[in-house]
Amino acid sequence: MPPTLRSGRGSPAGPAPAPRATRLRVRHLALALALLLAVTVFSVLLGAADLGWQRVLGELVAQVTGGTSPLSEREAAILWQLRVPRVVLACLVGAALAVSGAAFQGVFRNPLADPYLLGAAAGAGLAATIVVAAAPGTLDWVIGPLQVAAFCGALSGVVLSWVLGRTAGHGTGTLILAGVAVSAFLTAGQTFVQQLNTDSLRQIYSWVLGGLTTTGWREVLLVLPYVVAASSVLCLCARLLDVLGVGDEEATALGVRPGRVRLAVLLAASLATAAAVSAAGLIGFVGIVVPHLVRLLVAGSYRVVVPLSLVGGAIFLAAADMIARTAMSPAELPIGVVTAFAGAPFFVLVLRTRGRA
Amino acid sequence: MNALRASAVTAGYRGRPVLRAVDAEVPTGGWLGVIGPNGAGKSTLIRTLAGLLPHQGTVTVDGAPIEGLRPRQRARVLGYAPQTPELPTGLTVTDYVLLGRSPYLAPLGREGRSDLRVVAEVLARLDLAGLATRPLATLSGGERQRAVLARVLAQRPRVLLLDEPTTGLDVGHAQALLELVDRLRREDGVTVVTTLHDLTLAAQYADRLVFLVDGAVTASGPPDAVLTEARVSEHYQASVAVLSSEGNRIVAPVRRPGSHATPG
């Protein structure tokens, strides 16, 4: 007798309870946002200029309640024109890098994809460096040569890695190896351009290891519209990223056009990467660590991974920046060093679990 | 009325033709089995029927040429499962089956209650309700095949195109899965096209067979007519016996010493 399958109709238990689809739950989002608030407040309280955390807290409370602040005007300026925008920028850059990491992983169906490892960040870096060297007067424009160049650079970097990876084979590692080669080449190009323009060297140098030095709210305003636009597109495409997970052929059989989805997601993710890189340079591993933590802790559906990576990336980079600013205070650690310390071992972990699966 | 019909279909990959002038048809509610030795073009035929490969000749579904259908329209009529489906391991069974509702959603839309109801029904029918919240990665081979079938059924297709649906299943699980497909056919009037490399199963479940050799149809018709000892022996280069038991046709390999050249 072969094993038989019960007919759903004859089942004595009656109709099955409606199954629950994986969705972004309010409690997960609330928890993430609460964590973000805690990290940002904590990060604002600490800093190189010793304002005293109790007094900063007093200022924050005074701002909310309208009371009198314990800070002098100069101290308040340090807080509101230097420290707060920097924390906000860290959140934006982290969100952009994490969400584009998640998007690249979905598009390439590759758990190791990341803007840093795929050549997107390096492409944006090289292109931005060229603009900084060639047209330093245009850097304040919200839509200027810097943004356009960084976007094109990011997109070219990914496409180049993708094409090279495909010609070499189909494994998970091939794309990443191609990405590493492309990144190395483009970063070398960036260093070369820097050397040709030693007078602006210091300005560009911070990009290589990543830096969040701000001059007030300018950078925040330059990055914000791009991050908002790109994240909106990626959140809208989250379901389609799940569909892409079944492979192009089956996605086509489901009535989805994989080429179009891939293009839309690649454009949005490259835009987010470009915005992050033109503000803060090359910061690695955010795009690997955050989406994988979300998968590990919450769920694997992109409907959850995309939005929570956005918040999680903000938390991660705000925390990393806090460490970068305070660990060797008053000297500052490049933030890319902090994310690499946390991210590289995590990368190996992902690699190992991948190998076992 | 033929649910699906292929006339003089030639198709292949990158200019290398695999199918040559293939004719095949299956009436509504029928079961067409595609058989043939490895590399004969069985999967290519299923893919072409699913509208996934460019082809010459015509493929019509309910009389309408398949190229004329928009992707989502096509996906509401034809449900396709490849031989080795890619499973996004992070998804739960419910999430995965829900992907089958894509043809009914706007590209950026999201599923509603009615979609979840369809999924609940399909899960219950395939005895998967107990696994609804399990990640795909934790399923056994038989459970995976059923999950894939569930995803295809969530499309509510009128035609099922299944490429080797019993791959990797033991004989019991293979029979259970094919019985399930047969029940869908009888109860819902779904039309079925499958490739099957097990000729005994093909003979017992399909009501018509198409025998492909080198991309061309060498025989087609009812299993009894197609599966003759001479034909199978010739095209599979195998030594077989076609037996009969309880009215079933059985194609069994037979070892005849000396009939094959033995290596070294």
Coordinates of C-alpha atoms in Angstrom, one line a residue:
Chain A
M1 CA 0.0 0.0 0.0
P2 CA 1.4 3.4 -0.9
P3 CA 1.1 6.1 1.7
T4 CA -2.1 7.9 1.0
L5 CA -2.7 11.6 1.3
R6 CA -5.8 12.6 3.2
S7 CA -8.3 14.6 1.2
G8 CA -8.8 18.1 2.7
R9 CA -12.5 17.7 2.2
G10 CA -12.9 14.7 4.3
S11 CA -10.8 16.0 7.1
P12 CA -12.7 15.7 10.4
A13 CA -11.1 18.8 11.8
G14 CA -13.1 21.1 9.5
P15 CA -11.6 23.9 7.6
A16 CA -8.0 24.6 8.5
P17 CA -7.3 27.9 10.2
A18 CA -6.1 30.6 7.8
P19 CA -2.3 30.4 7.6
R20 CA -0.4 33.5 8.6
A21 CA 1.8 35.0 6.0
T22 CA 5.1 36.5 7.1
R23 CA 4.6 40.2 7.4
L24 CA 6.4 43.1 9.1
R25 CA 4.8 42.9 12.6
V26 CA 4.2 46.1 14.5
R27 CA 6.0 44.9 17.5
H28 CA 9.2 44.1 15.6
L29 CA 9.1 47.6 14.0
A30 CA 8.3 49.2 17.3
L31 CA 11.2 47.4 19.0
A32 CA 13.6 48.3 16.2
L33 CA 12.6 52.0 16.4
A34 CA 12.8 52.0 20.2
L35 CA 16.4 50.6 19.9
L36 CA 17.2 53.2 17.3
L37 CA 16.0 56.0 19.5
A38 CA 18.0 54.6 22.4
V39 CA 21.2 54.4 20.4
T40 CA 20.8 57.8 18.8
V41 CA 20.1 59.5 22.2
F42 CA 23.0 57.7 23.8
S43 CA 25.2 58.7 20.8
V44 CA 24.2 62.3 21.1
L45 CA 25.1 62.3 24.8
L46 CA 28.7 61.2 24.2
G47 CA 31.3 63.0 22.2
A48 CA 34.8 64.4 21.9
A49 CA 33.9 67.8 23.2
D50 CA 33.1 67.1 26.8
L51 CA 29.7 68.7 27.3
G52 CA 28.8 66.3 30.1
W53 CA 26.1 63.8 29.4
Q54 CA 23.8 65.1 32.1
R55 CA 23.9 68.6 30.7
V56 CA 23.3 67.3 27.2
L57 CA 20.3 65.4 28.5
G58 CA 19.2 68.6 30.2
E59 CA 19.4 70.4 26.9
L60 CA 17.4 67.6 25.1
V61 CA 14.7 67.7 27.9
A62 CA 14.7 71.6 27.6
Q63 CA 14.1 71.3 23.9
V64 CA 11.2 69.0 24.3
T65 CA 9.6 70.8 27.3
G66 CA 10.6 74.3 26.5
G67 CA 12.5 74.8 29.7
T68 CA 15.9 76.5 30.2
S69 CA 19.0 74.7 28.9
P70 CA 22.1 74.1 31.0
L71 CA 24.3 74.5 27.9
S72 CA 26.0 77.7 26.8
E73 CA 25.2 79.0 23.4
R74 CA 28.5 77.7 22.1
E75 CA 28.0 74.3 23.6
A76 CA 24.5 74.2 22.2
A77 CA 25.9 75.0 18.8
I78 CA 28.4 72.1 19.1
L79 CA 25.6 69.8 20.0
W80 CA 23.1 70.9 17.3
Q81 CA 25.4 71.8 14.5
L82 CA 28.0 69.1 14.8
R83 CA 27.0 66.2 17.0
V84 CA 23.4 65.8 16.2
P85 CA 23.7 66.1 12.4
R86 CA 26.6 63.6 12.5
V87 CA 24.4 61.0 14.4
V88 CA 21.6 61.6 11.9
L89 CA 24.0 61.2 9.0
A90 CA 25.3 57.9 10.5
C91 CA 21.7 56.7 10.6
L92 CA 21.0 57.6 7.0
V93 CA 24.2 56.1 5.7
G94 CA 23.7 53.0 7.7
A95 CA 20.1 52.6 6.5
A96 CA 21.1 53.1 2.9
L97 CA 24.0 50.6 3.0
A98 CA 22.0 48.0 4.8
V99 CA 18.9 48.2 2.6
S100 CA 21.0 48.2 -0.6
G101 CA 22.9 45.1 0.8
A102 CA 19.5 43.4 1.3
A103 CA 18.4 44.4 -2.2
F104 CA 21.7 43.1 -3.8
Q105 CA 21.3 39.8 -2.0
G106 CA 17.8 39.5 -3.3
V107 CA 18.5 40.5 -6.9
F108 CA 21.6 38.2 -7.2
R109 CA 20.1 35.5 -4.9
N110 CA 23.4 35.6 -3.2
P111 CA 23.7 35.9 0.6
L112 CA 27.2 37.4 0.4
A113 CA 26.3 40.3 -1.8
D114 CA 26.9 43.7 -0.3
P115 CA 27.5 47.2 -1.8
Y116 CA 31.1 47.1 -0.5
L117 CA 32.0 43.7 -1.9
L118 CA 30.2 44.1 -5.2
G119 CA 32.1 47.1 -6.4
A120 CA 29.2 49.4 -6.0
A121 CA 30.8 51.4 -3.2
A122 CA 34.2 51.5 -4.9
G123 CA 32.6 52.6 -8.2
A124 CA 30.8 55.4 -6.4
G125 CA 34.0 56.3 -4.6
L126 CA 36.1 56.6 -7.7
A127 CA 33.5 58.6 -9.6
A128 CA 32.9 60.9 -6.6
T129 CA 36.7 61.4 -6.2
I130 CA 37.0 62.4 -9.8
V131 CA 34.3 65.0 -9.3
V132 CA 35.8 66.3 -6.1
A133 CA 39.2 66.7 -7.8
A134 CA 37.8 68.2 -11.1
A135 CA 34.9 70.3 -10.0
P136 CA 35.2 71.1 -6.3
G137 CA 32.8 74.1 -6.7
T138 CA 29.8 71.9 -7.4
L139 CA 29.8 69.8 -4.2
D140 CA 27.0 71.7 -2.5
W141 CA 24.4 71.1 -5.2
V142 CA 21.7 68.6 -4.2
I143 CA 21.6 67.3 -7.8
G144 CA 25.0 67.9 -9.2
P145 CA 27.9 66.2 -10.9
L146 CA 28.9 64.5 -7.6
Q147 CA 25.6 62.7 -7.2
V148 CA 25.2 61.8 -10.8
A149 CA 28.8 60.5 -11.0
A150 CA 28.5 58.5 -7.8
F151 CA 25.3 56.9 -9.0
C152 CA 26.7 56.0 -12.4
G153 CA 29.9 54.8 -10.6
A154 CA 27.9 52.5 -8.3
L155 CA 25.8 51.1 -11.1
S156 CA 28.9 50.5 -13.3
G157 CA 30.7 48.8 -10.4
V158 CA 27.8 46.3 -9.8
V159 CA 27.1 45.6 -13.5
L160 CA 30.8 45.1 -14.1
S161 CA 31.0 42.6 -11.2
W162 CA 27.9 40.9 -12.4
V163 CA 29.0 40.5 -16.0
L164 CA 32.5 39.4 -15.0
G165 CA 31.0 36.9 -12.4
R166 CA 28.7 35.4 -15.0
T167 CA 31.4 34.9 -17.6
A168 CA 33.4 33.0 -14.9
G169 CA 30.7 30.7 -13.6
H170 CA 27.5 30.5 -11.6
G171 CA 28.6 29.8 -8.0
T172 CA 27.8 32.1 -5.1
G173 CA 31.5 32.8 -4.7
T174 CA 32.2 33.8 -8.3
L175 CA 30.1 37.0 -8.1
I176 CA 31.8 38.0 -4.9
L177 CA 35.3 37.3 -6.2
A178 CA 34.5 39.3 -9.3
G179 CA 33.2 42.1 -7.0
V180 CA 36.4 42.0 -4.9
A181 CA 38.5 42.3 -8.1
V182 CA 36.4 45.1 -9.4
S183 CA 36.5 46.9 -6.1
A184 CA 40.3 46.6 -5.8
F185 CA 40.7 48.0 -9.3
L186 CA 38.4 50.9 -8.8
T187 CA 39.8 51.7 -5.4
A188 CA 43.3 51.7 -7.0
G189 CA 41.9 54.1 -9.5
Q190 CA 40.6 56.3 -6.7
T191 CA 44.0 56.3 -5.0
F192 CA 45.6 57.3 -8.3
V193 CA 43.2 60.2 -8.8
Q194 CA 43.9 61.3 -5.2
Q195 CA 47.7 61.2 -5.8
L196 CA 47.3 63.4 -8.8
N197 CA 45.4 65.9 -6.7
T198 CA 47.4 66.0 -3.5
D199 CA 46.0 69.5 -2.5
S200 CA 42.6 68.0 -2.0
L201 CA 44.0 64.8 -0.7
R202 CA 42.9 65.3 2.9
Q203 CA 39.3 65.8 1.9
I204 CA 39.2 62.7 -0.1
Y205 CA 41.3 60.6 2.2
S206 CA 38.5 60.1 4.7
W207 CA 36.5 58.3 2.1
V208 CA 38.8 55.4 1.7
L209 CA 38.2 54.2 5.3
G210 CA 34.9 55.9 5.7
G211 CA 34.3 59.0 7.7
L212 CA 31.3 60.8 8.9
T213 CA 32.8 64.2 9.5
T214 CA 30.1 66.8 8.9
T215 CA 30.0 70.5 8.7
G216 CA 26.5 70.8 10.0
W217 CA 23.3 69.7 8.3
R218 CA 24.6 70.1 4.8
E219 CA 25.5 66.4 4.2
V220 CA 22.3 65.3 5.8
L221 CA 20.2 67.3 3.4
L222 CA 22.3 66.1 0.5
V223 CA 21.8 62.5 1.3
L224 CA 18.2 62.5 2.7
P225 CA 16.2 62.7 -0.5
Y226 CA 18.2 59.9 -2.2
V227 CA 17.9 57.6 0.7
V228 CA 14.1 58.2 1.0
A229 CA 13.5 57.7 -2.7
A230 CA 15.6 54.5 -3.0
S231 CA 14.2 53.0 0.2
S232 CA 10.7 53.6 -0.9
V233 CA 11.3 51.8 -4.2
L234 CA 13.0 48.9 -2.4
C235 CA 10.2 48.6 0.2
L236 CA 7.6 48.5 -2.6
C237 CA 9.6 45.8 -4.4
A238 CA 10.0 43.6 -1.4
R239 CA 7.4 41.0 -2.4
L240 CA 8.9 40.8 -5.9
L241 CA 12.3 40.1 -4.3
D242 CA 10.7 37.1 -2.7
V243 CA 9.4 36.0 -6.1
L244 CA 12.9 36.3 -7.6
G245 CA 14.0 33.8 -5.0
V246 CA 12.4 31.0 -7.0
G247 CA 14.7 31.7 -9.9
D248 CA 14.0 33.6 -13.2
E249 CA 12.3 30.8 -15.0
E250 CA 9.7 30.1 -12.3
A251 CA 9.3 33.8 -11.7
T252 CA 8.4 34.2 -15.4
A253 CA 6.0 31.3 -15.1
L254 CA 4.4 33.2 -12.2
G255 CA 3.8 36.2 -14.5
V256 CA 6.6 38.4 -13.1
R257 CA 9.2 39.9 -15.4
P258 CA 12.4 39.3 -13.6
G259 CA 14.5 41.6 -15.8
R260 CA 12.3 44.6 -15.0
V261 CA 12.3 43.8 -11.3
R262 CA 16.1 43.4 -11.3
L263 CA 16.6 46.6 -13.1
A264 CA 14.4 48.6 -10.8
V265 CA 16.0 47.2 -7.7
L266 CA 19.5 47.6 -9.0
L267 CA 18.9 51.3 -9.8
A268 CA 17.4 51.9 -6.4
A269 CA 20.1 50.1 -4.5
S270 CA 22.8 51.8 -6.6
L271 CA 21.2 55.2 -5.8
A272 CA 21.2 54.4 -2.1
T273 CA 24.8 53.2 -2.2
A274 CA 25.9 56.3 -4.1
A275 CA 24.3 58.6 -1.6
A276 CA 25.9 56.8 1.3
V277 CA 29.3 56.7 -0.3
S278 CA 29.3 60.4 -1.4
A279 CA 28.5 61.4 2.2
A280 CA 30.7 58.9 4.1
G281 CA 33.0 57.1 1.8
L282 CA 33.7 53.3 1.8
I283 CA 32.1 51.7 4.8
G284 CA 32.1 47.9 4.5
F285 CA 30.0 45.1 5.9
V286 CA 26.9 47.0 7.0
G287 CA 25.1 45.5 4.0
I288 CA 26.1 42.0 5.1
V289 CA 25.7 42.1 8.8
V290 CA 22.3 43.9 9.2
P291 CA 20.2 41.9 6.7
H292 CA 21.5 38.6 8.0
L293 CA 20.8 39.6 11.6
V294 CA 17.3 40.4 10.6
R295 CA 16.9 37.0 8.9
L296 CA 18.4 35.3 11.9
L297 CA 16.3 37.1 14.5
V298 CA 13.0 37.8 12.7
A299 CA 12.3 36.2 9.3
G300 CA 13.7 35.5 5.8
S301 CA 11.0 37.1 3.7
Y302 CA 12.2 40.3 2.0
R303 CA 9.0 42.0 3.2
V304 CA 10.6 41.8 6.6
V305 CA 14.2 42.0 5.7
V306 CA 14.0 45.2 3.6
P307 CA 12.2 47.5 6.1
L308 CA 13.9 46.1 9.1
S309 CA 17.4 46.4 7.4
L310 CA 16.6 50.1 7.0
V311 CA 16.1 50.6 10.7
G312 CA 18.7 48.1 11.6
G313 CA 21.3 49.7 9.4
A314 CA 20.7 53.0 11.1
I315 CA 21.1 51.4 14.6
F316 CA 24.3 49.6 13.5
L317 CA 26.0 52.6 12.0
A318 CA 25.0 55.0 14.8
A319 CA 26.4 52.5 17.3
A320 CA 29.6 52.0 15.2
D321 CA 30.0 55.8 15.0
M322 CA 29.6 56.2 18.7
I323 CA 32.4 53.6 19.2
A324 CA 34.6 55.3 16.5
R325 CA 34.2 58.7 18.2
T326 CA 34.7 57.6 21.8
A327 CA 37.0 54.5 21.8
M328 CA 40.2 56.5 21.4
S329 CA 38.9 59.9 22.3
P330 CA 39.9 62.6 21.6
A331 CA 41.4 60.9 18.5
E332 CA 38.8 59.4 16.2
L333 CA 38.8 55.9 14.7
P334 CA 37.7 55.7 11.0
I335 CA 34.2 54.2 11.2
G336 CA 35.1 51.7 8.4
V337 CA 37.6 50.2 10.9
V338 CA 34.8 49.6 13.5
T339 CA 32.4 48.1 11.0
A340 CA 35.1 45.8 9.6
F341 CA 36.0 44.6 13.1
A342 CA 32.4 43.6 13.6
G343 CA 31.6 42.7 10.0
A344 CA 34.5 40.6 8.9
P345 CA 34.0 37.8 11.5
F346 CA 30.3 37.9 10.8
F347 CA 31.0 37.5 7.1
V348 CA 33.0 34.4 7.9
L349 CA 30.1 33.1 10.0
V350 CA 27.7 33.6 7.1
L351 CA 30.1 31.8 4.8
R352 CA 30.3 28.9 7.2
T353 CA 26.6 28.4 7.6
R354 CA 26.2 28.8 3.9
G355 CA 28.7 26.0 3.4
R356 CA 26.8 23.7 5.7
A357 CA 23.4 24.3 4.1
Chain B
M1 CA -11.7 20.7 -27.0
N2 CA -8.0 20.6 -26.6
A3 CA -6.7 22.4 -23.6
L4 CA -3.2 22.6 -24.9
R5 CA -2.0 21.9 -28.4
A6 CA 1.5 22.1 -30.0
S7 CA 1.7 22.1 -33.8
A8 CA 5.0 21.7 -35.6
V9 CA 6.9 23.2 -32.6
T10 CA 10.6 23.7 -33.1
A11 CA 12.5 25.2 -30.1
G12 CA 15.9 25.2 -28.5
Y13 CA 18.6 27.2 -26.8
R14 CA 20.8 29.8 -28.4
G15 CA 20.1 28.6 -31.9
R16 CA 20.7 25.0 -31.1
P17 CA 17.3 23.3 -31.8
V18 CA 16.3 20.6 -29.4
L19 CA 12.7 20.0 -30.5
R20 CA 12.0 19.4 -34.2
A21 CA 8.5 19.8 -35.5
V22 CA 6.8 18.4 -32.5
D23 CA 3.0 17.9 -32.5
A24 CA 1.3 17.1 -29.2
E25 CA -2.1 17.8 -27.8
V26 CA -4.0 17.1 -24.7
P27 CA -7.8 17.4 -24.2
T28 CA -9.3 19.3 -21.2
G29 CA -9.0 17.1 -18.2
G30 CA -6.6 14.7 -19.9
W31 CA -3.2 13.6 -18.7
L32 CA -0.4 13.7 -21.3
G33 CA 2.8 11.9 -20.4
V34 CA 6.0 12.9 -22.1
I35 CA 8.6 10.1 -22.2
G36 CA 11.9 9.5 -24.0
P37 CA 15.5 8.8 -23.2
N38 CA 17.8 11.4 -21.5
G39 CA 18.4 14.4 -23.7
A40 CA 15.4 13.7 -25.9
G41 CA 13.9 17.1 -25.2
K42 CA 11.3 16.3 -22.6
S43 CA 12.0 19.3 -20.4
T44 CA 12.3 21.5 -23.4
L45 CA 8.9 20.5 -24.5
I46 CA 7.4 21.3 -21.1
R47 CA 9.1 24.6 -21.0
T48 CA 7.9 25.5 -24.5
L49 CA 4.4 24.5 -23.6
A50 CA 4.7 26.8 -20.5
G51 CA 5.5 29.7 -22.8
L52 CA 9.0 30.0 -21.3
L53 CA 11.0 29.4 -24.5
P54 CA 10.8 31.1 -27.9
H55 CA 9.7 28.7 -30.5
Q56 CA 8.6 28.3 -34.1
G57 CA 5.2 26.6 -34.8
T58 CA 2.3 27.3 -32.6
V59 CA 1.3 26.5 -29.0
T60 CA -2.3 27.2 -28.2
V61 CA -4.0 27.1 -24.9
D62 CA -7.8 26.7 -25.1
G63 CA -7.5 27.7 -28.8
A64 CA -5.5 30.9 -28.2
P65 CA -1.9 31.2 -29.2
I66 CA 0.3 31.3 -26.1
E67 CA 2.4 34.2 -27.4
G68 CA -0.6 36.4 -27.4
L69 CA -1.1 36.1 -23.7
R70 CA 0.4 38.7 -21.2
P71 CA 2.7 37.0 -18.6
R72 CA 0.1 37.3 -15.8
Q73 CA -2.7 36.0 -18.0
R74 CA -0.6 33.1 -19.0
A75 CA 0.3 32.4 -15.4
R76 CA -3.4 32.2 -14.5
V77 CA -3.9 29.4 -17.0
L78 CA -0.6 27.5 -17.0
G79 CA 1.1 26.3 -13.8
Y80 CA 4.7 25.1 -14.3
A81 CA 7.0 23.3 -11.9
P82 CA 10.6 22.5 -13.1
Q83 CA 12.4 19.3 -12.4
T84 CA 14.6 20.9 -9.7
P85 CA 12.8 23.9 -8.4
E86 CA 14.8 26.6 -6.6
L87 CA 13.5 26.9 -3.1
P88 CA 14.1 30.3 -1.3
T89 CA 15.2 28.6 1.9
G90 CA 14.3 31.6 4.1
L91 CA 10.6 31.5 3.4
T92 CA 8.0 29.5 5.3
V93 CA 5.7 27.1 3.4
T94 CA 2.9 29.6 3.6
D95 CA 5.0 32.5 2.2
Y96 CA 6.2 30.2 -0.6
V97 CA 2.8 29.0 -1.6
L98 CA 1.6 32.6 -1.5
L99 CA 4.0 33.4 -4.3
G100 CA 1.6 31.4 -6.4
R101 CA -0.9 34.2 -6.1
S102 CA 1.5 36.6 -8.1
P103 CA -0.5 36.3 -11.3
Y104 CA -3.5 37.8 -9.6
L105 CA -1.7 40.8 -8.1
A106 CA -0.5 44.0 -9.6
P107 CA 3.3 44.0 -9.7
L108 CA 3.6 46.2 -6.6
G109 CA 0.4 44.9 -5.0
R110 CA 0.0 42.8 -2.0
E111 CA -2.1 39.7 -1.2
G112 CA -5.5 40.0 0.5
R113 CA -7.7 37.7 2.5
S114 CA -9.0 35.9 -0.5
D115 CA -5.4 35.0 -1.5
L116 CA -4.7 33.6 2.0
R117 CA -8.0 31.6 1.8
V118 CA -6.8 30.0 -1.5
V119 CA -3.5 29.2 0.2
A120 CA -5.2 27.7 3.2
E121 CA -7.4 25.5 0.9
V122 CA -4.4 24.3 -1.1
L123 CA -2.4 23.6 2.0
A124 CA -5.2 21.6 3.5
R125 CA -5.7 19.7 0.3
L126 CA -2.1 18.7 0.0
D127 CA -1.9 17.8 3.7
L128 CA 0.6 20.6 4.3
A129 CA -1.5 22.6 6.8
G130 CA 0.6 21.3 9.7
L131 CA 3.8 22.6 8.0
A132 CA 2.4 26.0 7.2
T133 CA 4.8 27.9 9.4
R134 CA 7.9 25.7 8.8
P135 CA 10.8 27.2 6.8
L136 CA 11.3 25.4 3.5
A137 CA 14.8 24.5 4.4
T138 CA 13.5 22.1 7.1
L139 CA 11.2 20.0 4.8
S140 CA 11.9 16.5 3.6
G141 CA 12.1 15.7 -0.1
G142 CA 8.5 14.5 -0.4
E143 CA 7.3 17.6 1.6
R144 CA 9.2 19.9 -0.7
Q145 CA 7.7 18.4 -3.9
R146 CA 4.2 18.8 -2.3
A147 CA 5.1 22.4 -1.4
V148 CA 6.1 23.1 -5.0
L149 CA 2.9 21.5 -6.2
A150 CA 1.0 23.7 -3.7
R151 CA 2.6 26.8 -5.1
V152 CA 1.6 25.9 -8.6
L153 CA -2.0 25.0 -7.4
A154 CA -2.3 28.4 -5.7
Q155 CA -2.1 29.9 -9.2
R156 CA -5.4 28.1 -9.8
P157 CA -4.2 27.0 -13.3
R158 CA -6.3 25.1 -15.7
V159 CA -3.2 23.2 -17.0
L160 CA -0.5 21.7 -14.8
L161 CA 2.9 21.4 -16.5
L162 CA 5.1 19.3 -14.2
D163 CA 8.6 18.4 -15.2
E164 CA 9.5 15.1 -13.4
P165 CA 7.4 15.7 -10.4
T166 CA 8.6 12.5 -8.7
T167 CA 12.3 13.3 -8.9
G168 CA 14.0 12.1 -5.7
L169 CA 10.9 10.4 -4.3
D170 CA 10.7 6.8 -3.3
V171 CA 8.1 4.7 -5.0
G172 CA 5.5 5.2 -2.3
H173 CA 5.9 9.0 -2.2
A174 CA 5.9 9.1 -6.0
Q175 CA 2.7 7.2 -6.2
A176 CA 1.1 9.4 -3.5
L177 CA 2.0 12.5 -5.4
L178 CA 0.8 11.2 -8.7
E179 CA -2.5 10.0 -7.1
L180 CA -2.9 13.6 -5.8
V181 CA -2.4 15.0 -9.2
D182 CA -4.8 12.5 -10.6
R183 CA -7.4 13.5 -8.0
L184 CA -7.1 17.2 -9.0
R185 CA -7.6 16.2 -12.5
R186 CA -10.8 14.2 -11.8
E187 CA -12.2 16.5 -9.2
D188 CA -11.4 19.9 -10.8
G189 CA -11.0 19.0 -14.4
V190 CA -7.4 20.2 -14.5
T191 CA -5.4 19.2 -17.5
V192 CA -2.0 17.6 -16.8
V193 CA 1.2 17.3 -18.7
T194 CA 4.1 15.6 -17.0
T195 CA 7.4 14.3 -18.1
L196 CA 8.2 11.0 -16.3
H197 CA 11.3 8.9 -16.7
D198 CA 9.7 6.0 -14.9
L199 CA 7.8 4.3 -17.8
T200 CA 5.7 2.1 -15.5
L201 CA 4.3 5.2 -13.7
A202 CA 3.9 7.0 -17.0
A203 CA 1.9 4.1 -18.4
Q204 CA -0.4 3.9 -15.3
Y205 CA -1.2 7.6 -14.8
A206 CA -1.1 9.2 -18.2
D207 CA -4.0 8.6 -20.6
R208 CA -1.8 9.5 -23.6
L209 CA 1.9 9.4 -24.1
V210 CA 4.2 11.3 -26.4
F211 CA 7.5 9.4 -27.0
L212 CA 10.3 11.8 -27.9
V213 CA 13.6 10.7 -29.4
D214 CA 16.2 13.3 -30.4
G215 CA 13.7 16.1 -30.2
A216 CA 11.1 14.5 -32.5
V217 CA 8.0 12.5 -31.8
T218 CA 8.5 8.9 -32.6
A219 CA 5.2 7.6 -31.3
S220 CA 2.1 9.0 -29.6
G221 CA -1.2 7.6 -28.4
P222 CA -2.5 5.5 -25.5
P223 CA 0.2 4.0 -23.3
D224 CA -0.6 0.4 -24.5
A225 CA 0.1 1.4 -28.1
V226 CA 3.2 3.5 -27.4
L227 CA 5.0 1.3 -24.9
T228 CA 6.0 -1.8 -26.8
E229 CA 9.0 -3.9 -25.9
A230 CA 10.5 -3.3 -29.3
R231 CA 10.2 0.5 -29.3
V232 CA 11.4 0.9 -25.7
S233 CA 14.4 -1.5 -26.3
E234 CA 15.4 0.3 -29.4
H235 CA 15.2 3.9 -28.3
Y236 CA 16.4 3.5 -24.7
Q237 CA 19.0 1.0 -25.9
A238 CA 17.8 -1.1 -23.0
S239 CA 16.7 -4.6 -22.3
V240 CA 13.2 -4.5 -21.0
A241 CA 10.0 -6.6 -20.7
V242 CA 6.6 -5.1 -20.9
L243 CA 4.4 -7.0 -18.5
S244 CA 0.8 -6.8 -17.4
S245 CA -0.5 -7.1 -13.9
E246 CA -4.0 -6.3 -12.7
G247 CA -4.7 -4.5 -15.9
N248 CA -1.6 -2.3 -15.4
R249 CA 1.2 -2.1 -17.9
I250 CA 4.7 -2.6 -16.3
V251 CA 7.9 -1.8 -18.0
A252 CA 10.6 -3.7 -16.2
P253 CA 14.4 -3.9 -17.0
V254 CA 15.5 -7.4 -17.7
R255 CA 19.1 -8.6 -17.5
R256 CA 19.9 -10.8 -20.4
P257 CA 23.5 -11.9 -20.2
G258 CA 25.4 -11.5 -23.5
S259 CA 22.8 -9.1 -25.0
H260 CA 24.9 -6.1 -24.2
A261 CA 28.6 -5.6 -24.9
T262 CA 30.3 -5.7 -21.5
P263 CA 33.0 -3.1 -21.0
G264 CA 36.6 -4.3 -20.7

